[in-house]
Short mmCIF file of C-alpha atoms in Angstrom, two decimals:
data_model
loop_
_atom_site.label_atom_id
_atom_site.label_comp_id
_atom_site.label_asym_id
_atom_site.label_seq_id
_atom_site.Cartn_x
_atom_site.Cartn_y
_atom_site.Cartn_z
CA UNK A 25 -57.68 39.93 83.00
CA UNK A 26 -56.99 37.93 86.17
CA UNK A 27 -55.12 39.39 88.79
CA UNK A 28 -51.24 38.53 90.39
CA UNK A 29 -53.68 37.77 93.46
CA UNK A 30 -55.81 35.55 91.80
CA UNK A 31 -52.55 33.77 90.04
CA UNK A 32 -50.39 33.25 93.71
CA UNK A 33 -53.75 32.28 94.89
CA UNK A 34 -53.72 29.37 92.03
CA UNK A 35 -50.14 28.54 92.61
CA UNK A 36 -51.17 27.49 96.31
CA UNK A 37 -54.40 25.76 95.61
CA UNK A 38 -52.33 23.57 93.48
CA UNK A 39 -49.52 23.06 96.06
CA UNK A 40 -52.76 22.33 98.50
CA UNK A 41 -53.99 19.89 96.54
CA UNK A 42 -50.25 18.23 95.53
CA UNK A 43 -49.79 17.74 99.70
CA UNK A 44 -53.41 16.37 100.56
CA UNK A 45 -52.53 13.87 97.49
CA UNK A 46 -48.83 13.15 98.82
CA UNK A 47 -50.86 12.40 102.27
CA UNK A 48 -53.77 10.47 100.64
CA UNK A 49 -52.66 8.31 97.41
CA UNK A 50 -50.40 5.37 98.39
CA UNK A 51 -47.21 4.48 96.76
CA UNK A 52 -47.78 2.77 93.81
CA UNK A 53 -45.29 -0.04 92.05
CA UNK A 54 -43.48 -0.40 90.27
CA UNK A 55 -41.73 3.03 89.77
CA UNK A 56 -42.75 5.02 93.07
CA UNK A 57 -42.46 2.26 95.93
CA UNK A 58 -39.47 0.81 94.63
CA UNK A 59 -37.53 4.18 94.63
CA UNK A 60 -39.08 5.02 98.29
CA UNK A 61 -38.55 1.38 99.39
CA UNK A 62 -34.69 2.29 98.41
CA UNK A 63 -34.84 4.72 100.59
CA UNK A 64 -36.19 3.58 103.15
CA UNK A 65 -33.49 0.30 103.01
CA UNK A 66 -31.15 3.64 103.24
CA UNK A 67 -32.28 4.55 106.61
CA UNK A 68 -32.98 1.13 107.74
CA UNK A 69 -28.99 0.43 106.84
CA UNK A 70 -27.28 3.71 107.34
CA UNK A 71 -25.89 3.17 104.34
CA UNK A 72 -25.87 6.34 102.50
CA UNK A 73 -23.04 6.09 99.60
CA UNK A 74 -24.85 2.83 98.33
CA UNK A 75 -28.38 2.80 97.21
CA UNK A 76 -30.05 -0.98 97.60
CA UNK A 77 -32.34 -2.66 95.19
CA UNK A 78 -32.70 -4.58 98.08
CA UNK A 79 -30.92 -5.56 101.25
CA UNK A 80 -27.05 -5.98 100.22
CA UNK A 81 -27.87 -5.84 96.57
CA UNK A 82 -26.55 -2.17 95.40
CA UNK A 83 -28.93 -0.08 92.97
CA UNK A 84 -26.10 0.80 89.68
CA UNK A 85 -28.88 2.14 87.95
CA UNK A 86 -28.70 6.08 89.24
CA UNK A 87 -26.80 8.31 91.37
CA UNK A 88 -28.64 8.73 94.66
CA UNK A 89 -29.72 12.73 94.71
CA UNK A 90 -33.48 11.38 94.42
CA UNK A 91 -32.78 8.75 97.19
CA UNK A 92 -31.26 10.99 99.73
CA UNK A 93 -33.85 13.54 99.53
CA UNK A 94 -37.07 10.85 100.27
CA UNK A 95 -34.38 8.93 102.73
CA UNK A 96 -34.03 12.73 104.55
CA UNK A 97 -37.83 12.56 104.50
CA UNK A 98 -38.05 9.18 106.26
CA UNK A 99 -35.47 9.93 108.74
CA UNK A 100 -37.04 12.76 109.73
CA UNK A 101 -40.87 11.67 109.60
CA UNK A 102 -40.88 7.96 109.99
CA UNK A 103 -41.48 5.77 106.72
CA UNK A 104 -44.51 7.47 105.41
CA UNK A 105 -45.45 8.12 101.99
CA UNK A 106 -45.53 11.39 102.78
CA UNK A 107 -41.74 11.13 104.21
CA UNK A 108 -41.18 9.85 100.98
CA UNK A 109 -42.24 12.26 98.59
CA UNK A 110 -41.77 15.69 100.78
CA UNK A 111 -38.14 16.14 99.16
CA UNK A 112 -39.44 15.63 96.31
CA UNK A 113 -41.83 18.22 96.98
CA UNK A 114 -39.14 20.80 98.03
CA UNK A 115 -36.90 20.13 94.51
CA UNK A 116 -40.07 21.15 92.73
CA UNK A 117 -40.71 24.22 94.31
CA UNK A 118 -36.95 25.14 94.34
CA UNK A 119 -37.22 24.46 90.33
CA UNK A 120 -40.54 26.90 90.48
CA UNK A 121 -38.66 29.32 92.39
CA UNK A 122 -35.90 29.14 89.83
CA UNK A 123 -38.59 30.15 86.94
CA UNK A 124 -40.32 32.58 88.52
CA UNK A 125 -36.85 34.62 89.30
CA UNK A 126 -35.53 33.74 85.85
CA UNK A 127 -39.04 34.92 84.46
CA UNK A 128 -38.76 38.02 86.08
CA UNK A 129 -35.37 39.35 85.20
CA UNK A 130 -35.67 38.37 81.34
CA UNK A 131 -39.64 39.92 81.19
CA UNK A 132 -41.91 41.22 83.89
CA UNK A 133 -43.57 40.19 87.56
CA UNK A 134 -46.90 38.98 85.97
CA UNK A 135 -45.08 36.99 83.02
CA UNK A 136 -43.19 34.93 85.76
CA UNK A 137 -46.05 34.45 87.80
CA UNK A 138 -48.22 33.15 85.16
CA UNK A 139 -45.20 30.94 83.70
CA UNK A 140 -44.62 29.54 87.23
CA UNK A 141 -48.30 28.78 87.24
CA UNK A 142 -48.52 27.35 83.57
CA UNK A 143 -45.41 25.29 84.29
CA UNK A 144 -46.75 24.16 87.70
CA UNK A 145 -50.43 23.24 86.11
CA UNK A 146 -48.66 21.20 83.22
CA UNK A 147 -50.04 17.73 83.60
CA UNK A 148 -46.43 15.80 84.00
CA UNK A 149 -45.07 18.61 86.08
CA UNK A 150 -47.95 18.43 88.53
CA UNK A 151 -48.29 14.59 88.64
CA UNK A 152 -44.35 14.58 89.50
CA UNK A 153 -43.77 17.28 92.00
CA UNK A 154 -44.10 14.92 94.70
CA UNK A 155 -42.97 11.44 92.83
CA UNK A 156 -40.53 9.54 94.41
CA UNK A 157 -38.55 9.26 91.23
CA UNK A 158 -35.34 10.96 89.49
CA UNK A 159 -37.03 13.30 87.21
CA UNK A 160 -37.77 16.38 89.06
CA UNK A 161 -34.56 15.95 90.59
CA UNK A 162 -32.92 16.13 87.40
CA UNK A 163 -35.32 19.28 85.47
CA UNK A 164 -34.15 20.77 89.07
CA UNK A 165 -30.54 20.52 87.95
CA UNK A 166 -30.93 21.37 84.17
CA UNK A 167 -33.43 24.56 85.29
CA UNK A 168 -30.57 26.04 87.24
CA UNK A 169 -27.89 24.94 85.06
CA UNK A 170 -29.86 26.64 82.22
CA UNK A 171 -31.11 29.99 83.83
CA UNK A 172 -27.78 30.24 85.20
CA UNK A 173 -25.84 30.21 82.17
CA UNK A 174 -28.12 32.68 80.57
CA UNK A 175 -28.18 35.35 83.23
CA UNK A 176 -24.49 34.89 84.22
CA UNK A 177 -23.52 35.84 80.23
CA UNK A 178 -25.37 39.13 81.32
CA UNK A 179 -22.63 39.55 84.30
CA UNK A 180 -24.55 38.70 87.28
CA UNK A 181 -22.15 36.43 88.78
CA UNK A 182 -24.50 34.76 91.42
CA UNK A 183 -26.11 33.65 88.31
CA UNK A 184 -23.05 32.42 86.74
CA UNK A 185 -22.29 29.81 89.98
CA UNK A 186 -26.13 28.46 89.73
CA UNK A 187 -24.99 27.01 86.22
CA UNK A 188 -22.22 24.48 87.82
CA UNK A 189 -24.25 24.32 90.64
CA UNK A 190 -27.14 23.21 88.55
CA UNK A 191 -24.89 20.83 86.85
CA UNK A 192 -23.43 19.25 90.19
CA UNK A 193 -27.26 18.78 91.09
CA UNK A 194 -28.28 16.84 87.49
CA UNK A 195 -24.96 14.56 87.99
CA UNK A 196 -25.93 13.28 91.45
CA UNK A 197 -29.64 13.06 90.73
CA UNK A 198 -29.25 10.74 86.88
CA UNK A 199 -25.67 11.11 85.78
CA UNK A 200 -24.27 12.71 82.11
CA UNK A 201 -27.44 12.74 80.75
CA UNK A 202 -27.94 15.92 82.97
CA UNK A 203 -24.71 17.54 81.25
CA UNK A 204 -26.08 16.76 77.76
CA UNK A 205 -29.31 18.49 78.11
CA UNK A 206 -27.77 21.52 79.48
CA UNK A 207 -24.54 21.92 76.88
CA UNK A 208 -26.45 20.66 73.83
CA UNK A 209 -28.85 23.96 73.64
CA UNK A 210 -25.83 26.06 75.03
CA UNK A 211 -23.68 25.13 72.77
CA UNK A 212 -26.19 25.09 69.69
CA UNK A 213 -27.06 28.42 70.89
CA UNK A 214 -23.66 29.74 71.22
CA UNK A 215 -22.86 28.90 67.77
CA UNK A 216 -25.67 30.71 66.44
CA UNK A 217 -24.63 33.41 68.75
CA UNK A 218 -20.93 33.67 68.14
CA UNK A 219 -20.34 36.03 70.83
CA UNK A 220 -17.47 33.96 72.64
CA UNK A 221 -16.05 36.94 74.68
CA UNK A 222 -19.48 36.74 77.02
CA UNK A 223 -18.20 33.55 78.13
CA UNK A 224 -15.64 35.22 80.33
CA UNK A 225 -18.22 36.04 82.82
CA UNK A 226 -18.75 32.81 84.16
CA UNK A 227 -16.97 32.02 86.83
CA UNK A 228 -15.21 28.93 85.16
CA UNK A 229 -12.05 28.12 87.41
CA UNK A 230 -14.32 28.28 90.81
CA UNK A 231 -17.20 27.01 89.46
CA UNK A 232 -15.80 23.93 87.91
CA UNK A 233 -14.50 23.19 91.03
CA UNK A 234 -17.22 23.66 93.29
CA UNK A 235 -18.97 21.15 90.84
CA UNK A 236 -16.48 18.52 91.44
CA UNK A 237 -16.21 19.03 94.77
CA UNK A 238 -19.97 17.97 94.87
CA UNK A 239 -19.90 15.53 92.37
CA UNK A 240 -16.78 13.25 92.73
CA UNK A 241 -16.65 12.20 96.60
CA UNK A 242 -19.79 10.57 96.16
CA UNK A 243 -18.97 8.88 92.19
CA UNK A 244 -15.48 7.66 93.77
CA UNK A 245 -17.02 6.15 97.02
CA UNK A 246 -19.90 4.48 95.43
CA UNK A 247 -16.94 2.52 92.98
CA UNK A 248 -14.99 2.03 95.89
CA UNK A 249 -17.33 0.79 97.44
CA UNK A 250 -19.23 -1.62 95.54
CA UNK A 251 -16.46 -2.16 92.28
CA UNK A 252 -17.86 -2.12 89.26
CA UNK A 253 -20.48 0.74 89.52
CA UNK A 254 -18.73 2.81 87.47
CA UNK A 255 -18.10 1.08 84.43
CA UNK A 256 -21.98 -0.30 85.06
CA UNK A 257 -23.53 3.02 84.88
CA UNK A 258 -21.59 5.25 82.59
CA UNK A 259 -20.71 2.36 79.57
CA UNK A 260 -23.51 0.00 80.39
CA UNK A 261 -26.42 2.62 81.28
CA UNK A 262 -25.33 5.27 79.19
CA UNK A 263 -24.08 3.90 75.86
CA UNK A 264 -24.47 -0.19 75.52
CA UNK A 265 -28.29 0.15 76.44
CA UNK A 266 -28.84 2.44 73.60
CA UNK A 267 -26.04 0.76 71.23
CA UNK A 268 -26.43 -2.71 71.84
CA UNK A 269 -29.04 -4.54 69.88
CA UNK A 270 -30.82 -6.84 72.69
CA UNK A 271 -28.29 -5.37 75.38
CA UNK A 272 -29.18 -8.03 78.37
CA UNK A 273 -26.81 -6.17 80.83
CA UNK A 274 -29.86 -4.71 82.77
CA UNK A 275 -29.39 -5.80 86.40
CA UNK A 276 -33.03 -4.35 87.94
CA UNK A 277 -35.72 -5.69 84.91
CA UNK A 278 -36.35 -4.69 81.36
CA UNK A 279 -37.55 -1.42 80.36
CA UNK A 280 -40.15 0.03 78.66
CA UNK A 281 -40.45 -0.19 74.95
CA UNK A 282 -42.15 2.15 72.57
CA UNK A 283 -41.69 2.72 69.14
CA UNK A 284 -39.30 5.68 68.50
CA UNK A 285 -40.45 9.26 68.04
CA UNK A 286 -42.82 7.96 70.97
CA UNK A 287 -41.34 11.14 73.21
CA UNK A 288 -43.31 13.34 70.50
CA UNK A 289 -46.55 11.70 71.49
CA UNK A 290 -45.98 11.78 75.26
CA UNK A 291 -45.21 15.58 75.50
CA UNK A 292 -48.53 16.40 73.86
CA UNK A 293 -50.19 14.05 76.18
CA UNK A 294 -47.79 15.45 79.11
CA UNK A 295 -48.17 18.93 78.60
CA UNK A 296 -51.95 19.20 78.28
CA UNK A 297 -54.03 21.30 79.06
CA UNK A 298 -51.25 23.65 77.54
CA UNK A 299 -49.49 21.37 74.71
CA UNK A 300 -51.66 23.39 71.98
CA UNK A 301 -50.68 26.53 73.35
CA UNK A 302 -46.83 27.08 72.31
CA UNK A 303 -47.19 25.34 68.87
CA UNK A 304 -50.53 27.67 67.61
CA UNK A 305 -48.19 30.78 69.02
CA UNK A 306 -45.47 29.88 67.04
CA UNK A 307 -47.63 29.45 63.92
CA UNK A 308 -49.03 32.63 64.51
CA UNK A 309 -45.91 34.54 64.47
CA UNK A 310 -44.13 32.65 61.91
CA UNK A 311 -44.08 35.18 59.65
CA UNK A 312 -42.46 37.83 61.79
CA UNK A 313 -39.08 37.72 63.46
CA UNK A 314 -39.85 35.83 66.68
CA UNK A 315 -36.49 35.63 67.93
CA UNK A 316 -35.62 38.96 69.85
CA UNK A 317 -31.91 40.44 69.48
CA UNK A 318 -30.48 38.97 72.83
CA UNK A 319 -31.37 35.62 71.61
CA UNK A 320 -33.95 34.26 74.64
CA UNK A 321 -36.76 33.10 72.51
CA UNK A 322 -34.11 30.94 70.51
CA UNK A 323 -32.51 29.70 73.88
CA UNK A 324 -35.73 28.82 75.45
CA UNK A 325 -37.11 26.86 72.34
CA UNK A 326 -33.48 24.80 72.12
CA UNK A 327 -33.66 24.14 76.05
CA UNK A 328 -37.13 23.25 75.40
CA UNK A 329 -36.81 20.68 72.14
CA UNK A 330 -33.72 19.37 73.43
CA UNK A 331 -35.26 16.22 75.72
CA UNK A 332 -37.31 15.19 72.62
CA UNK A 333 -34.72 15.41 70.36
CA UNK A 334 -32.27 13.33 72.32
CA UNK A 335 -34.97 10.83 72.99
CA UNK A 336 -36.96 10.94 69.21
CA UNK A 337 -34.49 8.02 68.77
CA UNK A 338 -34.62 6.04 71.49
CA UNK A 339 -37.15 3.34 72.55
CA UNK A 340 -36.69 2.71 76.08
CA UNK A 341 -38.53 5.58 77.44
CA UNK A 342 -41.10 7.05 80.08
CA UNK A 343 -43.25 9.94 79.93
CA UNK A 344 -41.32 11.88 82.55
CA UNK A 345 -38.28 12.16 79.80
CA UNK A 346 -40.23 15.04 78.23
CA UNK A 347 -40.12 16.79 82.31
CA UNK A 348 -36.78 18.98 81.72
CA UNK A 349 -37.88 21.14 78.90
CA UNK A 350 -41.45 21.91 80.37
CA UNK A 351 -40.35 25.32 82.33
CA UNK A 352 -38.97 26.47 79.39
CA UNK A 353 -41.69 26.04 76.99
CA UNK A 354 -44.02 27.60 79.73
CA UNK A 355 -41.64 30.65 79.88
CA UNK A 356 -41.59 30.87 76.10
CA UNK A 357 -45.32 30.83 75.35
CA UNK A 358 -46.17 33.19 77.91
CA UNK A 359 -42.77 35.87 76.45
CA UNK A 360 -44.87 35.17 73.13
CA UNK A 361 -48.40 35.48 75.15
CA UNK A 362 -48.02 38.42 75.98
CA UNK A 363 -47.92 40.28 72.56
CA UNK A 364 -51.40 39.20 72.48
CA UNK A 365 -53.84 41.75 73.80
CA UNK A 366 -55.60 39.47 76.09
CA UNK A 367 -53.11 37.18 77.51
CA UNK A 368 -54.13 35.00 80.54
CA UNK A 369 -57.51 34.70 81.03
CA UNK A 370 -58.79 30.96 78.99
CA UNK A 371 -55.95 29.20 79.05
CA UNK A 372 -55.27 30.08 82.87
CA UNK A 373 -58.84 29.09 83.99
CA UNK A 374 -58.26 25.82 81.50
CA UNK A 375 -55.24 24.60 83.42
CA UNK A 376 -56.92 25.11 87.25
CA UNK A 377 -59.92 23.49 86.03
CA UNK A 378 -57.75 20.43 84.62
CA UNK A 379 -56.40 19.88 88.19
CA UNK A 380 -59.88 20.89 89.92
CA UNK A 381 -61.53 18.18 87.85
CA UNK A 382 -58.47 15.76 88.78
CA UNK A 383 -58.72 16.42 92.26
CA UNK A 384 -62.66 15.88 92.50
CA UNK A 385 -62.28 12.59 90.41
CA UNK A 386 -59.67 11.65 93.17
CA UNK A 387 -61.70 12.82 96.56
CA UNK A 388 -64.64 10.81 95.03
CA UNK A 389 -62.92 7.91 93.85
CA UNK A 390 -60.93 7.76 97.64
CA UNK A 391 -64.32 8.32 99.55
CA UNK A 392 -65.33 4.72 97.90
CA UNK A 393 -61.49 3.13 98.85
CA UNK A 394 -60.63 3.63 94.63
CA UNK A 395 -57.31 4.26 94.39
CA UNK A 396 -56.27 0.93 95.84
CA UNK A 397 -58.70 -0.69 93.89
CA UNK A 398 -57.43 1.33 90.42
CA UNK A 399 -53.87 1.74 91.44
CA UNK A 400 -50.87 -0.92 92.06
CA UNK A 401 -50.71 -1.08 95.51
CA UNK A 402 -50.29 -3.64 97.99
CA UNK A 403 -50.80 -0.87 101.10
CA UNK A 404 -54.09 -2.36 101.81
CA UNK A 405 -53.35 -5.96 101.90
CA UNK A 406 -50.16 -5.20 103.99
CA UNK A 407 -52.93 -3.06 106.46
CA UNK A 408 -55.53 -6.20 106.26
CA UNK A 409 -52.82 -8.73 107.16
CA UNK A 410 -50.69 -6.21 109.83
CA UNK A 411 -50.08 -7.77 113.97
CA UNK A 412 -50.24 -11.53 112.57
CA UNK A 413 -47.81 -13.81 111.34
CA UNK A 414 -44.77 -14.02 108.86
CA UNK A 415 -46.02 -12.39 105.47
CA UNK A 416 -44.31 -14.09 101.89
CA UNK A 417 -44.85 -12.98 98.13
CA UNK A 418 -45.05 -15.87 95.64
CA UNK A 419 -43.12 -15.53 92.57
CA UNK A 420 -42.85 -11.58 92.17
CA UNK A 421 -42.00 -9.09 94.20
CA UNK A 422 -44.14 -6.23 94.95
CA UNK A 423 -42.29 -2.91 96.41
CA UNK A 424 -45.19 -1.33 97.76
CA UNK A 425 -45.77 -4.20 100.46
CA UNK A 426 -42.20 -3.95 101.25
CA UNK A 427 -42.51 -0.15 101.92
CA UNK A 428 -45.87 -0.68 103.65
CA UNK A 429 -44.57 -3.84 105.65
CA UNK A 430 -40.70 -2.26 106.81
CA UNK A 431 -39.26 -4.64 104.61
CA UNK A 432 -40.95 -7.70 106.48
CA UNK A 433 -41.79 -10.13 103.20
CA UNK A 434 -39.92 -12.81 102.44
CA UNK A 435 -39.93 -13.65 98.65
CA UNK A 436 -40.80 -17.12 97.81
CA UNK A 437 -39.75 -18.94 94.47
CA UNK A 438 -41.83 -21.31 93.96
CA UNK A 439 -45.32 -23.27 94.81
CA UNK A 440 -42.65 -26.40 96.63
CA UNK A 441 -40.70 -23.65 98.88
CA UNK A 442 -43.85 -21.90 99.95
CA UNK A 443 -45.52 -25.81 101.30
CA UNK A 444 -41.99 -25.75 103.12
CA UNK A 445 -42.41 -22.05 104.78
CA UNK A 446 -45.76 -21.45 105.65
CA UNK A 447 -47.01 -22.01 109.42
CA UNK A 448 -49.94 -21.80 111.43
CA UNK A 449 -50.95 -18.22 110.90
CA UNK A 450 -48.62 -17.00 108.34
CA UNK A 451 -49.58 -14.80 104.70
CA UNK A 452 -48.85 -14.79 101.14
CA UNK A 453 -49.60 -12.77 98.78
CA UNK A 454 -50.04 -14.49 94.93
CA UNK A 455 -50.99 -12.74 91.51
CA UNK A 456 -54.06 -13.27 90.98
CA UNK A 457 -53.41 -15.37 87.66
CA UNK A 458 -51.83 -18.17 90.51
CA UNK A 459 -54.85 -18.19 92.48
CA UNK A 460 -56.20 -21.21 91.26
CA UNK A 461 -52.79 -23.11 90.81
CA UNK A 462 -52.66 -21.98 94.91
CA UNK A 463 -56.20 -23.28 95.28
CA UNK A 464 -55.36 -26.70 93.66
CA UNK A 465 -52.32 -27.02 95.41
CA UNK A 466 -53.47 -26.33 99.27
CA UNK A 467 -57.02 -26.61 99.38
CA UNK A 468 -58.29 -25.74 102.49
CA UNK A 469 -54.41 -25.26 104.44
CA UNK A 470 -55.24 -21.46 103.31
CA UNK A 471 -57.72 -19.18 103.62
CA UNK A 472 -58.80 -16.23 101.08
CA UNK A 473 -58.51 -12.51 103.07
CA UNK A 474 -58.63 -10.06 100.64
CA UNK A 475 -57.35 -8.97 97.21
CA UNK A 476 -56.69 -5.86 95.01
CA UNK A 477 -55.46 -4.60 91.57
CA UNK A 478 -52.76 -7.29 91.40
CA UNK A 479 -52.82 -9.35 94.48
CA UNK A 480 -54.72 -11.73 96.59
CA UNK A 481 -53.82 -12.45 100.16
CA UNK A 482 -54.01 -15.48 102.08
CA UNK A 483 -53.62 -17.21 105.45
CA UNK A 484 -52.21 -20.74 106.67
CA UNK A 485 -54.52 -22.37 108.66
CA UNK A 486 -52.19 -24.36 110.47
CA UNK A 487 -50.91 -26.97 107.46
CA UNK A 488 -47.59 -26.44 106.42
CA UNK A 489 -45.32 -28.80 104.39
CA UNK A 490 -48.59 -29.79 102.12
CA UNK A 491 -47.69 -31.54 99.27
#
């Protein structure tokens, strides 16, 4: 049976491995450089009610938890990815924190050190824990909100103000959606429960208002100062995108579609190597009572189907969705795990081999310049084409060489405007499918440099205006 040593010791090789990769991959578009390039237009501003999609163009699309943290990390460490990602970083440990304590007071010291290692080995979990996106954020804020409302029923009243601050947290980092995966299971659960008096133990009067106190400076700044935010992101982002047949109201490009019950798919392909794990327990104990007397097991497997029930109907969706219920289906398989008489030892060598294999595909694939080669990145060209002249985009715009480049790349519409811009010296970067309309159009006036995934970059040599 492997040791508590041997289990911290895997919780910090994979915390090792998450920094070397925060130091070592670049940000990649669209989802990761655009949400750091946000941020770092926050620094570069000052403006920190508004997030910008770009300079004076406000970002609607989500509250700015996420932003602040990577703009925090800029300020402090210059615009790195790494600057980017480490607050990131510290919302998923705080969330691991939050399941190893919540681990320990429902079971024992080695069940929460195993489910803060199963949770932290998931695939999603460990791919996001230092994404520049909204997701962690959010699981941070439903993790609390949940774990608090559980343990403050049982009296402890520190317990009880994690809940609304948990749900303070999920409102600034993606909005209501935050509040409907934490009520939905609570209140499912407390119907099946039907002991109302418990409720008294949360601290409701102080707690509702330390969550607005958090919550609505921010919501009524960011209307007043940009008007129209509100009524963008609560009706349009919240209820008209999933209502509206062909809702066009999307100010920052389409999203992704799948076809529904999609969420389904991505959790088993999100949760591996564990994904097999909770639903062969289950079967296994489906003919005994599974569900102890206080309820947990039923709480933990509501918290846990709750994101892919919500989502089974929608279309528009990423893999992350499925984040939020991950600790909680960690925490429930090992509760279960451990009626087994030899809990721990394949599944936990499984899931640090997963990550030891991912990290050796990634040192090898670096050592031969890979990941800008397999990823979407423009950090390369940006680095190729760095101390000469003015550097343009043609027809797209990539985040990542915005990021990479301080914000220094003017976007250029069309094939007639670029003949018009370009000088002696200056770049542009054009999709590869343009190249040859490029070539046909100026000839020699440019000269190939270099080219990745997406991108090739070129130079003037001294032509402009060519016709």
């Amino acid at each position: 049976m492997t040791s508590n040593r041997a289990l911290v010791s895997g919780l910090f090789f994979l915390l090792a491995i998450r920094l070397l990769a925060m130091i070592w991959v670049p940000l990649t578009d669209p989802t990761e450089a655009r949400y750091a390039e946000i941020a770092r237009i926050m620094v570069d501003t000052g403006n920190w009610i508004t997030p910008q999609f770009d300079y004076g163009i406000p970002f609607w699309a989500k509250p700015p938890l996420h932003t602040w943290l990577a703009a925090i990390g800029i300020e402090a460490f210059g615009s790195s990815p790494f600057a980017a990602r480490i607050g990131i970083l510290f919302s998923t440990i705080l969330t691991l924190a939050i399941v190893w304590r919540w681990t320990r007071s429902v079971s024992d010291s080695r069940s929460s050190i195993v489910a803060t290692l199963v949770t932290a080995s998931t695939g999603v979990f460990f791919f996001s824990a230092a994404f520049v996106q909204t997701d962690m954020v959010l699981t941070l804020g439903v993790v609390a909100s949940m774990a608090g409302f559980y343990n403050g029923l049982k009296g402890s009243r520190s317990w009880g103000w994690l809940f609304f601050l948990g749900l303070a947290i999920g409102l600034l980092a993606k909005g209501p959606i935050a509040v409907v995966l934490s009520m939905t299971p609570i209140a499912l659960w407390m119907i099946w429960r039907r002991d109302w008096q418990t409720l008294t133990r949360l601290p409701w009067i102080g707690g509702t208002i330390l969550c607005l106190a958090l919550v609505l400076p921010w919501y009524a700044s960011a209307e007043i100062a940009t008007p129209g935010y509100l009524r963008y992101f609560l009706i349009g982002e919240h209820i008209e995108r999933f209502l509206v047949p062909g809702w066009k109201g999307d100010l920052y490009g389409s999203g992704r579609e799948h076809a529904k019950g999609t969420i389904w798919l991505f959790w088993i392909i999100a949760t591996l190597p564990w994904s097999p794990l909770l639903p062969v327990l289950l079967w296994r104990y489906r003919k005994t009572p599974i569900f102890d007397d206080e309820g947990l097991h039923l709480y933990l497997l509501l918290f846990a189907l709750t994101p892919l029930v919500f989502f089974t109907a929608a279309a528009n969706i990423l893999i992350a969705y499925v984040l939020p219920g991950i600790p909680a289906a960690a925490i429930l398989a090992v509760i279960l795990w451990t009626r087994m008489r030899s809990p721990g030892g394949f599944w936990l060598k499984l899931g640090l081999a997963e990550i030891t294999v991912f990290t050796v595909g990634l040192i090898c694939i670096s050592i031969f310049d890979g990941t800008r080669t397999l990823l979407p990145t423009e950090d390369r060209l940006v680095a190729v084409y760095q101390g000469r002249g003015r550097l343009a985009i043609l027809r797209g715009r990539s985040f990542s060489s915005e990021f990479y480049s301080k914000g220094e790349v003017t976007k250029i519409k069309s094939m007639d405007d670029l003949s018009k811009w370009l000088a002696a010296g200056d770049g542009v970067l054009v999709r590869r499918a343009d190249r040859d309309a490029l070539d046909t159009r100026f000839g020699s006036a440019l000269s190939f440099l270099s080219e990745d995934k997406n991108y090739a970059l070129y130079i003037s040599n001294g032509a402009p205006n060519v016709q």
